[in-house]
JSON list of C-alpha atoms in Angstrom, two decimals:
[
{"chain": "Q", "resi": 122, "resn": "GLY", "atom": "CA", "xyz": [-39.38, 52.37, 269.27]},
{"chain": "Q", "resi": 123, "resn": "ARG", "atom": "CA", "xyz": [-42.24, 54.83, 269.11]},
{"chain": "Q", "resi": 124, "resn": "ARG", "atom": "CA", "xyz": [-41.97, 58.56, 268.59]},
{"chain": "Q", "resi": 125, "resn": "PRO", "atom": "CA", "xyz": [-41.26, 60.32, 271.91]},
{"chain": "Q", "resi": 126, "resn": "CYS", "atom": "CA", "xyz": [-44.19, 62.27, 273.43]},
{"chain": "Q", "resi": 127, "resn": "ALA", "atom": "CA", "xyz": [-44.18, 65.10, 275.97]},
{"chain": "Q", "resi": 128, "resn": "GLY", "atom": "CA", "xyz": [-43.28, 63.71, 279.38]},
{"chain": "Q", "resi": 129, "resn": "ASP", "atom": "CA", "xyz": [-41.51, 60.60, 278.08]},
{"chain": "Q", "resi": 130, "resn": "ILE", "atom": "CA", "xyz": [-38.12, 59.77, 279.55]},
{"chain": "Q", "resi": 131, "resn": "VAL", "atom": "CA", "xyz": [-35.55, 59.45, 276.77]},
{"chain": "Q", "resi": 132, "resn": "VAL", "atom": "CA", "xyz": [-31.91, 58.49, 276.29]},
{"chain": "Q", "resi": 133, "resn": "LEU", "atom": "CA", "xyz": [-29.66, 58.76, 273.26]},
{"chain": "Q", "resi": 134, "resn": "SER", "atom": "CA", "xyz": [-30.31, 56.02, 270.72]},
{"chain": "Q", "resi": 135, "resn": "HIS", "atom": "CA", "xyz": [-27.52, 53.61, 269.72]},
{"chain": "Q", "resi": 136, "resn": "ASP", "atom": "CA", "xyz": [-26.93, 55.49, 266.47]},
{"chain": "Q", "resi": 137, "resn": "TYR", "atom": "CA", "xyz": [-27.42, 59.06, 267.77]},
{"chain": "Q", "resi": 138, "resn": "GLU", "atom": "CA", "xyz": [-24.13, 60.15, 266.19]},
{"chain": "Q", "resi": 139, "resn": "MET", "atom": "CA", "xyz": [-25.77, 59.88, 262.73]},
{"chain": "Q", "resi": 140, "resn": "TYR", "atom": "CA", "xyz": [-28.04, 62.83, 263.61]},
{"chain": "Q", "resi": 141, "resn": "SER", "atom": "CA", "xyz": [-26.90, 66.41, 263.32]},
{"chain": "Q", "resi": 142, "resn": "ASP", "atom": "CA", "xyz": [-26.00, 68.12, 266.58]},
{"chain": "Q", "resi": 143, "resn": "ALA", "atom": "CA", "xyz": [-27.16, 65.27, 268.86]},
{"chain": "Q", "resi": 144, "resn": "ALA", "atom": "CA", "xyz": [-23.67, 64.85, 270.35]},
{"chain": "Q", "resi": 145, "resn": "ASP", "atom": "CA", "xyz": [-23.54, 68.59, 271.16]},
{"chain": "Q", "resi": 146, "resn": "GLY", "atom": "CA", "xyz": [-26.63, 68.56, 273.40]},
{"chain": "Q", "resi": 147, "resn": "PRO", "atom": "CA", "xyz": [-26.87, 68.06, 277.16]},
{"chain": "Q", "resi": 148, "resn": "LEU", "atom": "CA", "xyz": [-28.02, 64.43, 276.91]},
{"chain": "Q", "resi": 149, "resn": "ASP", "atom": "CA", "xyz": [-25.00, 62.17, 277.31]},
{"chain": "Q", "resi": 150, "resn": "VAL", "atom": "CA", "xyz": [-24.67, 58.39, 277.28]},
{"chain": "Q", "resi": 151, "resn": "GLY", "atom": "CA", "xyz": [-25.78, 57.21, 280.73]},
{"chain": "Q", "resi": 152, "resn": "TRP", "atom": "CA", "xyz": [-28.10, 60.19, 281.28]},
{"chain": "Q", "resi": 153, "resn": "ALA", "atom": "CA", "xyz": [-31.88, 60.47, 280.92]},
{"chain": "Q", "resi": 154, "resn": "GLY", "atom": "CA", "xyz": [-33.91, 63.53, 279.97]},
{"chain": "Q", "resi": 155, "resn": "TRP", "atom": "CA", "xyz": [-37.58, 64.24, 279.46]},
{"chain": "Q", "resi": 156, "resn": "VAL", "atom": "CA", "xyz": [-39.45, 65.44, 276.39]},
{"chain": "Q", "resi": 157, "resn": "LEU", "atom": "CA", "xyz": [-40.89, 68.95, 276.69]},
{"chain": "Q", "resi": 158, "resn": "ALA", "atom": "CA", "xyz": [-42.36, 69.36, 273.21]},
{"chain": "Q", "resi": 159, "resn": "ASP", "atom": "CA", "xyz": [-42.48, 68.02, 269.67]},
{"chain": "Q", "resi": 160, "resn": "ASP", "atom": "CA", "xyz": [-43.09, 70.58, 266.92]},
{"chain": "Q", "resi": 161, "resn": "LEU", "atom": "CA", "xyz": [-43.43, 67.78, 264.30]},
{"chain": "Q", "resi": 162, "resn": "SER", "atom": "CA", "xyz": [-42.21, 70.06, 261.52]},
{"chain": "Q", "resi": 163, "resn": "ASP", "atom": "CA", "xyz": [-38.49, 70.35, 261.58]},
{"chain": "Q", "resi": 164, "resn": "ASP", "atom": "CA", "xyz": [-35.35, 68.15, 261.29]},
{"chain": "Q", "resi": 165, "resn": "LEU", "atom": "CA", "xyz": [-34.81, 68.60, 265.07]},
{"chain": "Q", "resi": 166, "resn": "PRO", "atom": "CA", "xyz": [-38.40, 68.59, 266.33]},
{"chain": "Q", "resi": 167, "resn": "ILE", "atom": "CA", "xyz": [-38.12, 67.10, 269.82]},
{"chain": "Q", "resi": 168, "resn": "ARG", "atom": "CA", "xyz": [-37.17, 69.41, 272.70]},
{"chain": "Q", "resi": 169, "resn": "VAL", "atom": "CA", "xyz": [-35.59, 67.56, 275.64]},
{"chain": "Q", "resi": 170, "resn": "HIS", "atom": "CA", "xyz": [-34.69, 68.87, 279.10]},
{"chain": "Q", "resi": 171, "resn": "VAL", "atom": "CA", "xyz": [-31.84, 67.33, 281.09]},
{"chain": "Q", "resi": 172, "resn": "HIS", "atom": "CA", "xyz": [-31.79, 68.19, 284.81]},
{"chain": "Q", "resi": 173, "resn": "THR", "atom": "CA", "xyz": [-29.07, 70.75, 285.67]},
{"chain": "Q", "resi": 174, "resn": "ARG", "atom": "CA", "xyz": [-27.78, 70.58, 282.06]},
{"chain": "Q", "resi": 175, "resn": "GLY", "atom": "CA", "xyz": [-30.37, 72.45, 279.98]},
{"chain": "Q", "resi": 176, "resn": "GLU", "atom": "CA", "xyz": [-32.47, 71.87, 276.89]},
{"chain": "Q", "resi": 177, "resn": "TRP", "atom": "CA", "xyz": [-31.78, 70.84, 273.30]},
{"chain": "Q", "resi": 178, "resn": "TRP", "atom": "CA", "xyz": [-33.68, 69.99, 270.13]},
{"chain": "Q", "resi": 179, "resn": "TYR", "atom": "CA", "xyz": [-33.13, 66.46, 268.81]},
{"chain": "Q", "resi": 180, "resn": "ALA", "atom": "CA", "xyz": [-34.05, 64.43, 265.74]},
{"chain": "Q", "resi": 181, "resn": "GLU", "atom": "CA", "xyz": [-36.54, 61.65, 266.49]},
{"chain": "Q", "resi": 182, "resn": "GLY", "atom": "CA", "xyz": [-34.01, 58.94, 265.55]},
{"chain": "Q", "resi": 183, "resn": "ALA", "atom": "CA", "xyz": [-31.43, 60.27, 268.02]},
{"chain": "Q", "resi": 184, "resn": "LEU", "atom": "CA", "xyz": [-33.67, 59.37, 270.97]},
{"chain": "Q", "resi": 185, "resn": "TRP", "atom": "CA", "xyz": [-34.99, 56.19, 272.55]},
{"chain": "Q", "resi": 186, "resn": "VAL", "atom": "CA", "xyz": [-37.96, 56.17, 274.96]},
{"chain": "Q", "resi": 187, "resn": "VAL", "atom": "CA", "xyz": [-37.11, 54.23, 278.15]},
{"chain": "Q", "resi": 188, "resn": "ALA", "atom": "CA", "xyz": [-40.03, 55.16, 280.42]},
{"chain": "Q", "resi": 189, "resn": "ARG", "atom": "CA", "xyz": [-43.25, 57.12, 280.71]},
{"chain": "Q", "resi": 190, "resn": "PRO", "atom": "CA", "xyz": [-44.71, 59.15, 283.57]},
{"chain": "Q", "resi": 191, "resn": "GLY", "atom": "CA", "xyz": [-46.11, 56.86, 286.28]},
{"chain": "Q", "resi": 192, "resn": "ASP", "atom": "CA", "xyz": [-43.85, 53.90, 285.44]},
{"chain": "Q", "resi": 193, "resn": "VAL", "atom": "CA", "xyz": [-42.39, 52.22, 288.51]},
{"chain": "Q", "resi": 194, "resn": "VAL", "atom": "CA", "xyz": [-38.61, 52.75, 288.46]},
{"chain": "Q", "resi": 195, "resn": "GLY", "atom": "CA", "xyz": [-36.79, 49.41, 288.19]},
{"chain": "Q", "resi": 196, "resn": "ARG", "atom": "CA", "xyz": [-33.10, 48.69, 287.79]},
{"chain": "Q", "resi": 197, "resn": "GLN", "atom": "CA", "xyz": [-33.49, 47.93, 284.06]},
{"chain": "Q", "resi": 198, "resn": "PHE", "atom": "CA", "xyz": [-34.04, 51.60, 283.19]},
{"chain": "Q", "resi": 199, "resn": "ALA", "atom": "CA", "xyz": [-33.13, 53.72, 286.24]},
{"chain": "Q", "resi": 200, "resn": "MET", "atom": "CA", "xyz": [-30.47, 56.25, 285.25]},
{"chain": "Q", "resi": 201, "resn": "LYS", "atom": "CA", "xyz": [-28.85, 59.54, 286.10]},
{"chain": "Q", "resi": 202, "resn": "GLY", "atom": "CA", "xyz": [-31.07, 62.57, 285.58]},
{"chain": "Q", "resi": 203, "resn": "MET", "atom": "CA", "xyz": [-34.38, 60.69, 285.70]},
{"chain": "Q", "resi": 204, "resn": "PRO", "atom": "CA", "xyz": [-37.11, 62.71, 287.49]},
{"chain": "Q", "resi": 205, "resn": "VAL", "atom": "CA", "xyz": [-38.91, 60.69, 290.18]},
{"chain": "Q", "resi": 206, "resn": "VAL", "atom": "CA", "xyz": [-41.56, 60.90, 292.89]},
{"chain": "Q", "resi": 207, "resn": "ARG", "atom": "CA", "xyz": [-42.27, 58.49, 295.74]},
{"chain": "Q", "resi": 208, "resn": "GLY", "atom": "CA", "xyz": [-43.53, 55.09, 294.61]},
{"chain": "Q", "resi": 209, "resn": "PRO", "atom": "CA", "xyz": [-45.51, 52.08, 295.87]},
{"chain": "Q", "resi": 210, "resn": "SER", "atom": "CA", "xyz": [-43.00, 50.80, 298.46]},
{"chain": "Q", "resi": 211, "resn": "TRP", "atom": "CA", "xyz": [-42.05, 54.24, 299.88]},
{"chain": "Q", "resi": 212, "resn": "LYS", "atom": "CA", "xyz": [-41.22, 53.98, 303.60]},
{"chain": "Q", "resi": 213, "resn": "TRP", "atom": "CA", "xyz": [-38.86, 56.92, 303.99]},
{"chain": "Q", "resi": 214, "resn": "GLY", "atom": "CA", "xyz": [-41.15, 59.50, 305.61]},
{"chain": "Q", "resi": 215, "resn": "LEU", "atom": "CA", "xyz": [-40.46, 63.06, 304.47]},
{"chain": "Q", "resi": 216, "resn": "GLN", "atom": "CA", "xyz": [-36.97, 62.47, 303.01]},
{"chain": "Q", "resi": 217, "resn": "ASP", "atom": "CA", "xyz": [-38.42, 63.65, 299.69]},
{"chain": "Q", "resi": 218, "resn": "GLY", "atom": "CA", "xyz": [-39.98, 66.80, 301.17]},
{"chain": "Q", "resi": 219, "resn": "GLY", "atom": "CA", "xyz": [-43.49, 65.34, 300.94]},
{"chain": "Q", "resi": 220, "resn": "ALA", "atom": "CA", "xyz": [-45.71, 63.49, 298.47]},
{"chain": "Q", "resi": 221, "resn": "GLY", "atom": "CA", "xyz": [-45.47, 64.96, 294.97]},
{"chain": "Q", "resi": 222, "resn": "SER", "atom": "CA", "xyz": [-42.00, 66.41, 295.47]},
{"chain": "Q", "resi": 223, "resn": "VAL", "atom": "CA", "xyz": [-39.75, 65.69, 292.47]},
{"chain": "Q", "resi": 224, "resn": "GLY", "atom": "CA", "xyz": [-36.27, 64.27, 292.94]},
{"chain": "Q", "resi": 225, "resn": "PHE", "atom": "CA", "xyz": [-33.59, 63.28, 290.46]},
{"chain": "Q", "resi": 226, "resn": "ILE", "atom": "CA", "xyz": [-31.56, 60.09, 290.26]},
{"chain": "Q", "resi": 227, "resn": "THR", "atom": "CA", "xyz": [-27.85, 60.80, 290.63]},
{"chain": "Q", "resi": 228, "resn": "ARG", "atom": "CA", "xyz": [-26.40, 57.27, 290.61]},
{"chain": "Q", "resi": 229, "resn": "CYS", "atom": "CA", "xyz": [-27.53, 53.63, 290.38]},
{"chain": "Q", "resi": 230, "resn": "LYS", "atom": "CA", "xyz": [-25.89, 50.52, 291.80]},
{"chain": "Q", "resi": 231, "resn": "GLY", "atom": "CA", "xyz": [-27.56, 47.12, 291.82]},
{"chain": "Q", "resi": 232, "resn": "ASP", "atom": "CA", "xyz": [-31.03, 47.28, 293.35]},
{"chain": "Q", "resi": 233, "resn": "TRP", "atom": "CA", "xyz": [-30.52, 50.81, 294.74]},
{"chain": "Q", "resi": 234, "resn": "CYS", "atom": "CA", "xyz": [-30.23, 54.28, 293.31]},
{"chain": "Q", "resi": 235, "resn": "ASP", "atom": "CA", "xyz": [-29.35, 57.61, 294.87]},
{"chain": "Q", "resi": 236, "resn": "CYS", "atom": "CA", "xyz": [-31.63, 60.65, 294.55]},
{"chain": "Q", "resi": 237, "resn": "THR", "atom": "CA", "xyz": [-31.52, 64.29, 295.50]},
{"chain": "Q", "resi": 238, "resn": "TRP", "atom": "CA", "xyz": [-34.65, 66.27, 296.40]},
{"chain": "Q", "resi": 239, "resn": "PRO", "atom": "CA", "xyz": [-35.36, 69.99, 295.96]},
{"chain": "Q", "resi": 240, "resn": "HIS", "atom": "CA", "xyz": [-35.45, 70.86, 299.66]},
{"chain": "Q", "resi": 241, "resn": "GLY", "atom": "CA", "xyz": [-31.71, 70.32, 300.15]},
{"chain": "Q", "resi": 242, "resn": "ASP", "atom": "CA", "xyz": [-28.47, 68.77, 299.06]},
{"chain": "Q", "resi": 243, "resn": "VAL", "atom": "CA", "xyz": [-29.12, 65.53, 300.93]},
{"chain": "Q", "resi": 244, "resn": "GLU", "atom": "CA", "xyz": [-28.74, 62.44, 298.81]},
{"chain": "Q", "resi": 245, "resn": "ASN", "atom": "CA", "xyz": [-30.41, 59.21, 299.90]},
{"chain": "Q", "resi": 246, "resn": "ALA", "atom": "CA", "xyz": [-30.55, 55.67, 298.50]},
{"chain": "Q", "resi": 247, "resn": "TYR", "atom": "CA", "xyz": [-33.80, 54.07, 297.31]},
{"chain": "Q", "resi": 248, "resn": "ARG", "atom": "CA", "xyz": [-34.85, 50.56, 296.27]},
{"chain": "Q", "resi": 249, "resn": "ILE", "atom": "CA", "xyz": [-35.40, 49.81, 292.57]},
{"chain": "Q", "resi": 250, "resn": "GLY", "atom": "CA", "xyz": [-36.27, 46.10, 292.79]},
{"chain": "Q", "resi": 251, "resn": "PRO", "atom": "CA", "xyz": [-36.53, 43.24, 292.63]},
{"chain": "Q", "resi": 252, "resn": "HIS", "atom": "CA", "xyz": [-39.31, 43.25, 295.27]},
{"chain": "Q", "resi": 253, "resn": "LYS", "atom": "CA", "xyz": [-39.48, 46.81, 296.64]},
{"chain": "Q", "resi": 254, "resn": "PHE", "atom": "CA", "xyz": [-39.87, 49.90, 294.46]},
{"chain": "Q", "resi": 255, "resn": "ASP", "atom": "CA", "xyz": [-39.56, 53.28, 296.17]},
{"chain": "Q", "resi": 256, "resn": "LEU", "atom": "CA", "xyz": [-39.74, 55.49, 293.07]},
{"chain": "Q", "resi": 257, "resn": "VAL", "atom": "CA", "xyz": [-42.05, 56.26, 290.14]},
{"chain": "Q", "resi": 258, "resn": "VAL", "atom": "CA", "xyz": [-41.25, 58.36, 287.05]},
{"chain": "Q", "resi": 259, "resn": "ALA", "atom": "CA", "xyz": [-42.46, 61.94, 287.61]},
{"chain": "Q", "resi": 260, "resn": "ASP", "atom": "CA", "xyz": [-44.82, 63.55, 285.11]},
{"chain": "Q", "resi": 261, "resn": "MET", "atom": "CA", "xyz": [-42.77, 66.61, 284.18]},
{"chain": "Q", "resi": 262, "resn": "VAL", "atom": "CA", "xyz": [-45.53, 67.89, 281.87]},
{"chain": "Q", "resi": 263, "resn": "VAL", "atom": "CA", "xyz": [-47.82, 68.70, 284.82]},
{"chain": "Q", "resi": 264, "resn": "ILE", "atom": "CA", "xyz": [-45.14, 69.70, 287.36]},
{"chain": "Q", "resi": 265, "resn": "PRO", "atom": "CA", "xyz": [-44.27, 73.41, 287.31]},
{"chain": "Q", "resi": 266, "resn": "PRO", "atom": "CA", "xyz": [-40.51, 74.09, 287.00]},
{"chain": "Q", "resi": 267, "resn": "ARG", "atom": "CA", "xyz": [-40.47, 75.88, 290.36]},
{"chain": "Q", "resi": 268, "resn": "ALA", "atom": "CA", "xyz": [-41.22, 72.53, 292.04]},
{"chain": "Q", "resi": 269, "resn": "TYR", "atom": "CA", "xyz": [-37.76, 71.25, 291.18]}
]
């Protein structure tokens, strides 16, 4: 895999336990986070945010990039914590609070995943393939934190 860049969606790598402190951070197996920064200079250079769980610095080898901003969310990489916006097959009106509103995946099952949106506690199900794709990975680098 390539070195994670700001905005990339990451998960723990298969051998994350080899890296100091990786198991103590907010990223757990089955969760996704996004890269905030890479200071390039330290043993734990990559700062990752995990929705509702906080931030942590990780070694490059402890992380695996699964998606980039703008990628259509398919069942092969949809996972809990992934930030999303409406995608190409969106037909759900204002469930998301409007175009550009960021939601977060809470659960995935088959060709559907559940998301919550910032305007309320309502959770709805969205299609993640094989023919309809309601969600796209949000670009958390350009979205101000107050938007989510």
